[in-house]
Coordinates of C-alpha atoms in Angstrom, one line a residue:
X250 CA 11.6 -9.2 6.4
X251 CA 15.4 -8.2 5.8
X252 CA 16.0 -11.7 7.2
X253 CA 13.5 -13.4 5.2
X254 CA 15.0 -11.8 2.3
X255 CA 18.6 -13.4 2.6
X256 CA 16.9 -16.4 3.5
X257 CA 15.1 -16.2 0.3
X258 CA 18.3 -15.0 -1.9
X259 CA 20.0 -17.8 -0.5
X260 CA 17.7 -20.9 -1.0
X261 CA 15.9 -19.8 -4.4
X262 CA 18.7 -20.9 -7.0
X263 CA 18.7 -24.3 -4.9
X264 CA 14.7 -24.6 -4.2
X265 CA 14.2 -23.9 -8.0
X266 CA 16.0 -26.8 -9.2
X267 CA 14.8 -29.0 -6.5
X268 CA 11.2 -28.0 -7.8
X269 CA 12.2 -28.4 -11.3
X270 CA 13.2 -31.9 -10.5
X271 CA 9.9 -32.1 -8.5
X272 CA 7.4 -30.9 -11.3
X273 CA 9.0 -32.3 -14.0
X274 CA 7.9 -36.0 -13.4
X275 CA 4.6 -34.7 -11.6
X276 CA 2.6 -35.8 -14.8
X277 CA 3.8 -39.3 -14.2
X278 CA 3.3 -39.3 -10.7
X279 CA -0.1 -39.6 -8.0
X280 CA -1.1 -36.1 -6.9
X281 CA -3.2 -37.6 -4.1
X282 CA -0.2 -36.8 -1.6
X283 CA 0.3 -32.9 -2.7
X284 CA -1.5 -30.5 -0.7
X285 CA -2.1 -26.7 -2.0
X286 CA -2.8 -23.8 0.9
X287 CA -3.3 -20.3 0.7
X288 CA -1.5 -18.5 3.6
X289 CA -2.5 -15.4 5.0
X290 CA -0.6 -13.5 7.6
X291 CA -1.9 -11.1 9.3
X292 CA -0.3 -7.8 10.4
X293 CA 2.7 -6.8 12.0
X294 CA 4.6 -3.4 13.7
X295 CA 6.9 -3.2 10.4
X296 CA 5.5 -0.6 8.2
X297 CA 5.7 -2.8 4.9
X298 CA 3.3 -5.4 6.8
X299 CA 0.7 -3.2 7.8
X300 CA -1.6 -4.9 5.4
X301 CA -0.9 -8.4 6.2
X302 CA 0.4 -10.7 3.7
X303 CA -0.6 -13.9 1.5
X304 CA 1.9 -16.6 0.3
X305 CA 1.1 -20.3 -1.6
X306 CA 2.1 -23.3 0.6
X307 CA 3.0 -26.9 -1.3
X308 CA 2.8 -30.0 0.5
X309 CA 4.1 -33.2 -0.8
X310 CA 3.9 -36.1 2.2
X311 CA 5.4 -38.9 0.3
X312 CA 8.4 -40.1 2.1
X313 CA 10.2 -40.5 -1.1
X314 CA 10.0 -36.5 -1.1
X315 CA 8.6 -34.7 2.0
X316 CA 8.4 -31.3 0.6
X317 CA 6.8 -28.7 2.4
X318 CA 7.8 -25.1 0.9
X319 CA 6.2 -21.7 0.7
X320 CA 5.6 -20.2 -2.6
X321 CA 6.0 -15.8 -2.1
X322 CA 5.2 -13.4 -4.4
X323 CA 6.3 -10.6 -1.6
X324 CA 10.4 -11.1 -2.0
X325 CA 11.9 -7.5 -2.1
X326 CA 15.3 -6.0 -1.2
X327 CA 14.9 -2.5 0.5
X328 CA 19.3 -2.3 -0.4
X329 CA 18.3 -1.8 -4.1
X330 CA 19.1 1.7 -5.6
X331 CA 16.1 4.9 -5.0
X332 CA 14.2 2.0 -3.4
X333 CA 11.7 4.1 -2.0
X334 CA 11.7 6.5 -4.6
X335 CA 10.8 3.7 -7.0
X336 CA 7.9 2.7 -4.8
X337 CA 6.2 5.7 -4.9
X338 CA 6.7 6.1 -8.7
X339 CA 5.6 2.6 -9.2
X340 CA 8.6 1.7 -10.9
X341 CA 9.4 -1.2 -8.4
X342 CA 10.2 -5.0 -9.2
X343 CA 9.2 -7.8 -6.8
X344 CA 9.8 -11.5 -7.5
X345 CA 8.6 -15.0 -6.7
X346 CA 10.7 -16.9 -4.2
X347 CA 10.6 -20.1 -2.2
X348 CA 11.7 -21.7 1.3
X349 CA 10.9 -24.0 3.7
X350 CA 7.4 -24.2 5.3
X351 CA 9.4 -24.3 9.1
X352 CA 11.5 -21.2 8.2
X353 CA 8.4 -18.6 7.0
X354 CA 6.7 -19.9 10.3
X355 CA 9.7 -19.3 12.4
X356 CA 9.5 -15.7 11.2
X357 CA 5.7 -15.1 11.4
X358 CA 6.7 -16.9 15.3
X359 CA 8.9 -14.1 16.0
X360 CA 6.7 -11.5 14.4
X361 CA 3.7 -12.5 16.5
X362 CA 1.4 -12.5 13.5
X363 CA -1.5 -15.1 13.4
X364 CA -1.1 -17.3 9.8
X365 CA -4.2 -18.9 8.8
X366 CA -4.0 -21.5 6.2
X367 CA -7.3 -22.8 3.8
X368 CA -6.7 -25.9 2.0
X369 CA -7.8 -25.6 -1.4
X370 CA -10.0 -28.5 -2.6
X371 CA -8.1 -29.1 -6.0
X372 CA -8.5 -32.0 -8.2
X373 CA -5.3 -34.2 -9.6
X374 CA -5.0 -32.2 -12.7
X375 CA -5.7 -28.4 -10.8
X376 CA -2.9 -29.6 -8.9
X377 CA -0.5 -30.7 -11.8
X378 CA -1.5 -27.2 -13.5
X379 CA -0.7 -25.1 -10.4
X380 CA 2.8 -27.0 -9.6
X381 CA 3.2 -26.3 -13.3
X382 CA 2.5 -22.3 -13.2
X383 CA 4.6 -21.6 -9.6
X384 CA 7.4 -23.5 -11.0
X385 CA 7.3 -21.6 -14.1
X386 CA 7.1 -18.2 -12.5
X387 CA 10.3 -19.2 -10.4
X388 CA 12.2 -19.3 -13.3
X389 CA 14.8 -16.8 -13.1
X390 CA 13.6 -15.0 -16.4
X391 CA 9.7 -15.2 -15.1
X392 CA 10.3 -14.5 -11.1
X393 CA 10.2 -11.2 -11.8
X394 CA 8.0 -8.7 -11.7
X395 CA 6.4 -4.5 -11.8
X396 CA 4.8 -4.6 -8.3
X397 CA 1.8 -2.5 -7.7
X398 CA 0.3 -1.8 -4.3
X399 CA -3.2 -1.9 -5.2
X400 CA -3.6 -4.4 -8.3
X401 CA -0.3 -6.5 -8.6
X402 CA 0.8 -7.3 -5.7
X403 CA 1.5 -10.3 -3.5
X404 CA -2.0 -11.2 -2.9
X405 CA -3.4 -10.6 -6.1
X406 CA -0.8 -12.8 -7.9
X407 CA -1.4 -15.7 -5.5
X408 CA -5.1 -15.1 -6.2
X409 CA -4.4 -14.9 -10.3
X410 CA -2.4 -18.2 -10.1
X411 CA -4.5 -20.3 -8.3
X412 CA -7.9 -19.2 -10.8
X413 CA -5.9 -20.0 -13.8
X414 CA -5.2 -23.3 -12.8
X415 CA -8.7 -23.8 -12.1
X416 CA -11.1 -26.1 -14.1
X417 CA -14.2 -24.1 -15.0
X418 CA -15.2 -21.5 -12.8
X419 CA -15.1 -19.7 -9.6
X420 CA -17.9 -18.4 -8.1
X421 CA -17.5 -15.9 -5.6
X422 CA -20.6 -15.2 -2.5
X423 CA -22.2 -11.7 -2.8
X424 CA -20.8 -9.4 -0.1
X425 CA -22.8 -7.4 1.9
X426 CA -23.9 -3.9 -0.1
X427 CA -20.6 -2.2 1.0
X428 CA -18.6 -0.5 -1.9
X429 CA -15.4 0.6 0.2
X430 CA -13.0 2.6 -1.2
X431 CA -8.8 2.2 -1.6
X432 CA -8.8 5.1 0.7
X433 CA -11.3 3.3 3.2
X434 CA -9.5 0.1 3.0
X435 CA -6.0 1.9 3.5
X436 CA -7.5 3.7 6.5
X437 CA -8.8 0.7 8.4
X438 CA -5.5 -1.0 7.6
X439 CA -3.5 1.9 9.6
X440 CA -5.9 2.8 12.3
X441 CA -3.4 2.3 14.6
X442 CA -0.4 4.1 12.5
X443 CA -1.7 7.5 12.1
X444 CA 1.4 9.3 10.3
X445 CA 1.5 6.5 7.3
X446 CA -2.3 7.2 7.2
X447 CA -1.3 10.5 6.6
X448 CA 1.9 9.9 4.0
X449 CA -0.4 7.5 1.9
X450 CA -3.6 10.0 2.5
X451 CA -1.4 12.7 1.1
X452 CA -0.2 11.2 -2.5
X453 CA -3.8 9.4 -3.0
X454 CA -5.6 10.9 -5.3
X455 CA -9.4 11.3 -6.0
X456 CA -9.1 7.9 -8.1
X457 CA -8.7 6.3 -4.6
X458 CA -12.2 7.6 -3.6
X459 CA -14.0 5.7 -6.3
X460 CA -15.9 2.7 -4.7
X461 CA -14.0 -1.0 -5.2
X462 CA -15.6 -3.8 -6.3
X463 CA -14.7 -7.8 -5.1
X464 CA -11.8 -8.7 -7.0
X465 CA -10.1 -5.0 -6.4
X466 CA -10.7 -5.4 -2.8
X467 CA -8.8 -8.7 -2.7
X468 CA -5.4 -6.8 -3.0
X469 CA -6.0 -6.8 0.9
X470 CA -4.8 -10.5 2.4
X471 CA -7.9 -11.0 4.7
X472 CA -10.5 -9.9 1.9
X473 CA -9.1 -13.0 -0.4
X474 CA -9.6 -14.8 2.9
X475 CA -12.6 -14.1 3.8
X476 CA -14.1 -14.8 -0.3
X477 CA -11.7 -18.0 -0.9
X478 CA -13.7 -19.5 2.5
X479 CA -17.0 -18.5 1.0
X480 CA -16.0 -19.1 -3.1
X481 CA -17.7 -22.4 -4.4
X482 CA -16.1 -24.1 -8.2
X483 CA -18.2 -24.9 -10.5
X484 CA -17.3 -27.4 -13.1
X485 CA -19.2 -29.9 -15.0
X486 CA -22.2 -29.1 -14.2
X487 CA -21.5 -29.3 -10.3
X488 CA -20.5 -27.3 -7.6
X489 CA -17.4 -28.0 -5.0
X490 CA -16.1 -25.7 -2.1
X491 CA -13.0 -23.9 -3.4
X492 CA -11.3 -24.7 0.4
X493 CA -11.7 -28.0 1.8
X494 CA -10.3 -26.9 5.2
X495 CA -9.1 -24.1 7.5
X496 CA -6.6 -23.9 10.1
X497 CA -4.2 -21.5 12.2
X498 CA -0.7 -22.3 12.0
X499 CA 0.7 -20.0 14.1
X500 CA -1.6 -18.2 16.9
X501 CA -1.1 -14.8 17.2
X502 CA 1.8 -14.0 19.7
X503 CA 2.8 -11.1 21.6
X504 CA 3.8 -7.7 19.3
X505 CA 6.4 -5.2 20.1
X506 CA 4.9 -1.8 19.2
X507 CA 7.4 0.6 18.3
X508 CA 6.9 4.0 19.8
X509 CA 6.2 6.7 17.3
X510 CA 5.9 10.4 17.0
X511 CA 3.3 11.1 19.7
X512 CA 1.2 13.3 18.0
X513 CA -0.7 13.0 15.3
X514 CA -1.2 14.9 12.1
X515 CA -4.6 16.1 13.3
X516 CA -3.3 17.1 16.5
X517 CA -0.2 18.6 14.9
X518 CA -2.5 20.8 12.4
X519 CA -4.5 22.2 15.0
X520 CA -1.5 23.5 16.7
X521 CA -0.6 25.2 13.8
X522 CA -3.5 26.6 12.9
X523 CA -4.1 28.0 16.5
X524 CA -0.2 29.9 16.4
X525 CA -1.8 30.9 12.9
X526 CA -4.9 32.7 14.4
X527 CA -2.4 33.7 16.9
X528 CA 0.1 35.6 14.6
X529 CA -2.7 36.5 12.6
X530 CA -4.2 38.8 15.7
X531 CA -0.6 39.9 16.2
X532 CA -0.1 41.2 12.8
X533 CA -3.2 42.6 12.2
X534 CA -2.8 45.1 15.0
X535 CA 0.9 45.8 14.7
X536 CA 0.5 46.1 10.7
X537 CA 3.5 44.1 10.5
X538 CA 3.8 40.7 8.4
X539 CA 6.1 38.2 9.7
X540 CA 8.4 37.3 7.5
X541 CA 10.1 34.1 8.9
X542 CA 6.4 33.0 9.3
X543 CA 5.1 33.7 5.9
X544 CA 8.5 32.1 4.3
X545 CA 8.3 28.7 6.5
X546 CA 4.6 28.3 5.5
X547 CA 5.1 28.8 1.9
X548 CA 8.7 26.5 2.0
X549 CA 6.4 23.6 3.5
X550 CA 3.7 24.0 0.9
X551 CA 5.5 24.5 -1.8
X552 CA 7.7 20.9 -0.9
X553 CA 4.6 19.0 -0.8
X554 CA 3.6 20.6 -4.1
X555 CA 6.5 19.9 -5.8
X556 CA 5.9 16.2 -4.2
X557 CA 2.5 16.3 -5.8
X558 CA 3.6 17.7 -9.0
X559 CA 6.2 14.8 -9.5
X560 CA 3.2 12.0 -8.6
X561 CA 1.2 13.0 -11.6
X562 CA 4.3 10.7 -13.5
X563 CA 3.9 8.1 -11.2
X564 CA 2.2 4.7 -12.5
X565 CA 0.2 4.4 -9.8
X566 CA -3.2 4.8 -11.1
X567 CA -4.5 6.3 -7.8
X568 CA -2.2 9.3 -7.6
X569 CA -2.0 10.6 -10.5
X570 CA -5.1 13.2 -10.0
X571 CA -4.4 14.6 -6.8
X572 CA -6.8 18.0 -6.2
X573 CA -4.5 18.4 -3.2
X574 CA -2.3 20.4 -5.7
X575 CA -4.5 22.8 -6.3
X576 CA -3.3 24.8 -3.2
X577 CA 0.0 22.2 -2.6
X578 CA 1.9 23.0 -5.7
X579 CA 5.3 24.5 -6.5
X580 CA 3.9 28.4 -7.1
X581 CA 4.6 28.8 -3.4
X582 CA 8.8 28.3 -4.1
X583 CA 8.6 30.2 -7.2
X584 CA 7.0 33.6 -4.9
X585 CA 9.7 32.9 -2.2
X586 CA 12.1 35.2 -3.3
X587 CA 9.6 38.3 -3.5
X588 CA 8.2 37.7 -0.1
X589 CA 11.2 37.3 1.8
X590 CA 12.7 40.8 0.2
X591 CA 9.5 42.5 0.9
X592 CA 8.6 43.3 -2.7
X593 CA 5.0 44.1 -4.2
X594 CA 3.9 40.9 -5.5
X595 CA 0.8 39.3 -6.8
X596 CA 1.5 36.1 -4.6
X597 CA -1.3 36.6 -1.8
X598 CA -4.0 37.0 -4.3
X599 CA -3.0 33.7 -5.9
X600 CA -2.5 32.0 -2.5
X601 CA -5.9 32.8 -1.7
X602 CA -7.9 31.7 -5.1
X603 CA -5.5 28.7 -4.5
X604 CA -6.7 28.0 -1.2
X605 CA -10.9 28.8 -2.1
X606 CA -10.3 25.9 -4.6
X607 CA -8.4 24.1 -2.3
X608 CA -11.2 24.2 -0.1
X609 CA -13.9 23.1 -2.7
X610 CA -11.8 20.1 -3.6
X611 CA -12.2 18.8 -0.4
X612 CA -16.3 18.2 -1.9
X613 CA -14.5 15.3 -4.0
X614 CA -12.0 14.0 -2.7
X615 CA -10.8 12.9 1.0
X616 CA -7.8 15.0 2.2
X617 CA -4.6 14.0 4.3
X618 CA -5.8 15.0 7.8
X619 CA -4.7 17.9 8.9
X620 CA -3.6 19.5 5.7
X621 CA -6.0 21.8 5.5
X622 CA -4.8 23.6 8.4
X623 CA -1.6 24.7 6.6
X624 CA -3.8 25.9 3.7
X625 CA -5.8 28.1 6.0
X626 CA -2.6 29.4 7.9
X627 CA -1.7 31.3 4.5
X628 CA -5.4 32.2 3.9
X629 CA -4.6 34.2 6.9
X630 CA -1.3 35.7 5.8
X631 CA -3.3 36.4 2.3
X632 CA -6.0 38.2 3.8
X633 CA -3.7 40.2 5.7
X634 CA -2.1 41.3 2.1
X635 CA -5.5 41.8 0.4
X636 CA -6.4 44.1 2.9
X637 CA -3.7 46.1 3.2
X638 CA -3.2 45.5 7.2
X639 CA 0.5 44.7 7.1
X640 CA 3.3 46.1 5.4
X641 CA 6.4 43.8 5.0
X642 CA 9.7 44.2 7.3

């Protein structure tokens, strides 16, 4: 993607005016030659294409013009300032950019991701209207634009464009009775990347266990797929296939996997829970606490609350109302102090009413796999305190 990016910052200033030139006379000129695809990519290693990807193809086979060129609402540039930071808060801008139809295959080629593209069936005018909008939004003042992962992103503005240059209406085929969820979707789409399963399970809040319906589950590249093959347009009374035709333009190829930690956050809780139980045994029949132990659980608690804390500003509708922080929160830094000098503080009962409600948040709402495991590691330590079976050292 970094070198789709340059490629993109290099050709849009020169693709926009060649398009301007283009759609500017398109009123006055046949539309039989021009050809409107949706493209949709599927998967690759990189962690910013784990979802696949959808782009707009335009096809003009006169010889006068022979333009073929790629319409992509996905252009970002990780180089910018608190990038990621911005990402998370949904604070980040995307934009609309154009190149060649030869150079975004040549990338997907090297990627090894399959690109399927359906033709849409568009009359003259559907046509005129949707060279119209893309050149439009590729207008340096209109190219940009507040990204959002689940509801403005570069699938749902491809989908938005091509409906509002649509005469009359699109009618979509019932799914089967499957209400997924954000959370469901964003597992099946990291099956095989367990630790960003775990980063996104982590900020998600309960809003992302709410069932989806159609239209939110299109923010998902093969879901607009699979309904634009199966979406009929009706219009004056009759009825026309929204695509006219479906290929692959590049096969799937060969993927390089890049090795990552090897184990996973389940696995990784576990362990921790059993030194837990372990140094829980320990301590309960040498009446000793462990400090160090005590203070790294409540630093790595009270990080990821303090992460928490800071996503109930974020403008991501799903993370706003994470019950995660009800044990996860920064209480754990402010009792740091105490607990490492050994003073008599009310911390442990705290921890532990922090932790029961912890536990009954898990009724509504999925957790980040694994977490609970740090949760019941200072359960431990609390009941230890409650009960007066360790003294501090």
């Amino acid at each position: 993607m970094k070198h789709l990016e340059t490629v993109f910052n290099a050709l849009k200033g020169s693709l926009w005016l060649l398009f301007f030139l283009v759609c500017s006379t398109v009123a006055a000129q046949p539309m039989d030659s021009v050809t409107f695809s949706l493209l949709t990519c599927q998967p690759h290693d990189e962690v910013y294409s784990l979802y696949g990807h959808t782009a707009i193809r335009y096809q003009d086979s006169r010889k006068s013009r022979n333009i073929d060129a790629v319409f992509n609402y996905g252009v970002f540039d990780f180089r910018k300032p608190f990038f990621v930071g911005r990402f998370v808060f949904g604070l980040t801008d995307y934009e609309l950019g154009a190149i060649p139809f030869r150079i975004f295959l040549k990338e997907y080629r090297q990627f090894g991701s399959m690109v399927t593209e359906q033709v849409l069936n568009l009359t003259a005018e559907e046509k005129e209207r949707l060279c119209h909008a893309l050149l439009d939004n590729l207008r340096p003042e209109n190219c940009v634009y507040r990204y959002n992962f689940f509801y403005n992103n570069c699938t749902t503005k491809a989908r938005d464009v091509i409906e509002q240059s649509i005469d009359g209406k699109i009618e979509y085929a019932d799914r089967e009775d499957y209400r997924p969820t954000y959370r469901d979707m964003v597992h099946q789409m990291t099956a095989n990347n367990p630790w960003s399963r775990f980063g996104n399970d982590l900020l998600l809040g309960i809003m992302a266990d709410q069932p989806t319906d159609r239209s939110q589950q299109e923010f998902l590249p093969n879901n607009l797929l699979y309904d634009f093959d199966h979406a009929q347009i009706y219009a004056n009374g009759e009825y026309r296939p929204l695509v006219s035709g479906r290929q692959v333009v590049v096969p799937a190829g060969v993927q390089l996997i890049q090795g990552g930690f090897p184990l996973s956050p389940r696995v990784c809780g576990i362990i921790l829970l059993a030194i837990g139980l372990v140094l829980f045994l320990i301590q309960w029949k040498s009446r000793r606490a462990f400090i160090l132990w005590e203070a790294l659980l409540m630093v790595i608690s009270g990080t990821i609350g303090i992460v928490l804390f800071l996503m109930i500003f974020s403008q991501h509708p799903t993370v706003s109302i994470n019950l995660q922080i009800l044990f996860f929160n920064p209480i754990h830094w402010l009792f740091l102090w105490p607990v490492v000098r050994g003073r008599k503080t009310g911390y442990w009962l705290k921890a532990a009413a922090l932790c029961i409600l912890f536990f009954i948040g898990a009724l509504f709402q999925s957790y980040a796999e694994g977490i609970w495991c740090l949760a019941s590691c200072l359960l431990l330590q609390s009941i230890l305190h409650l009960m007066g079976k360790v003294k501090s050292e």
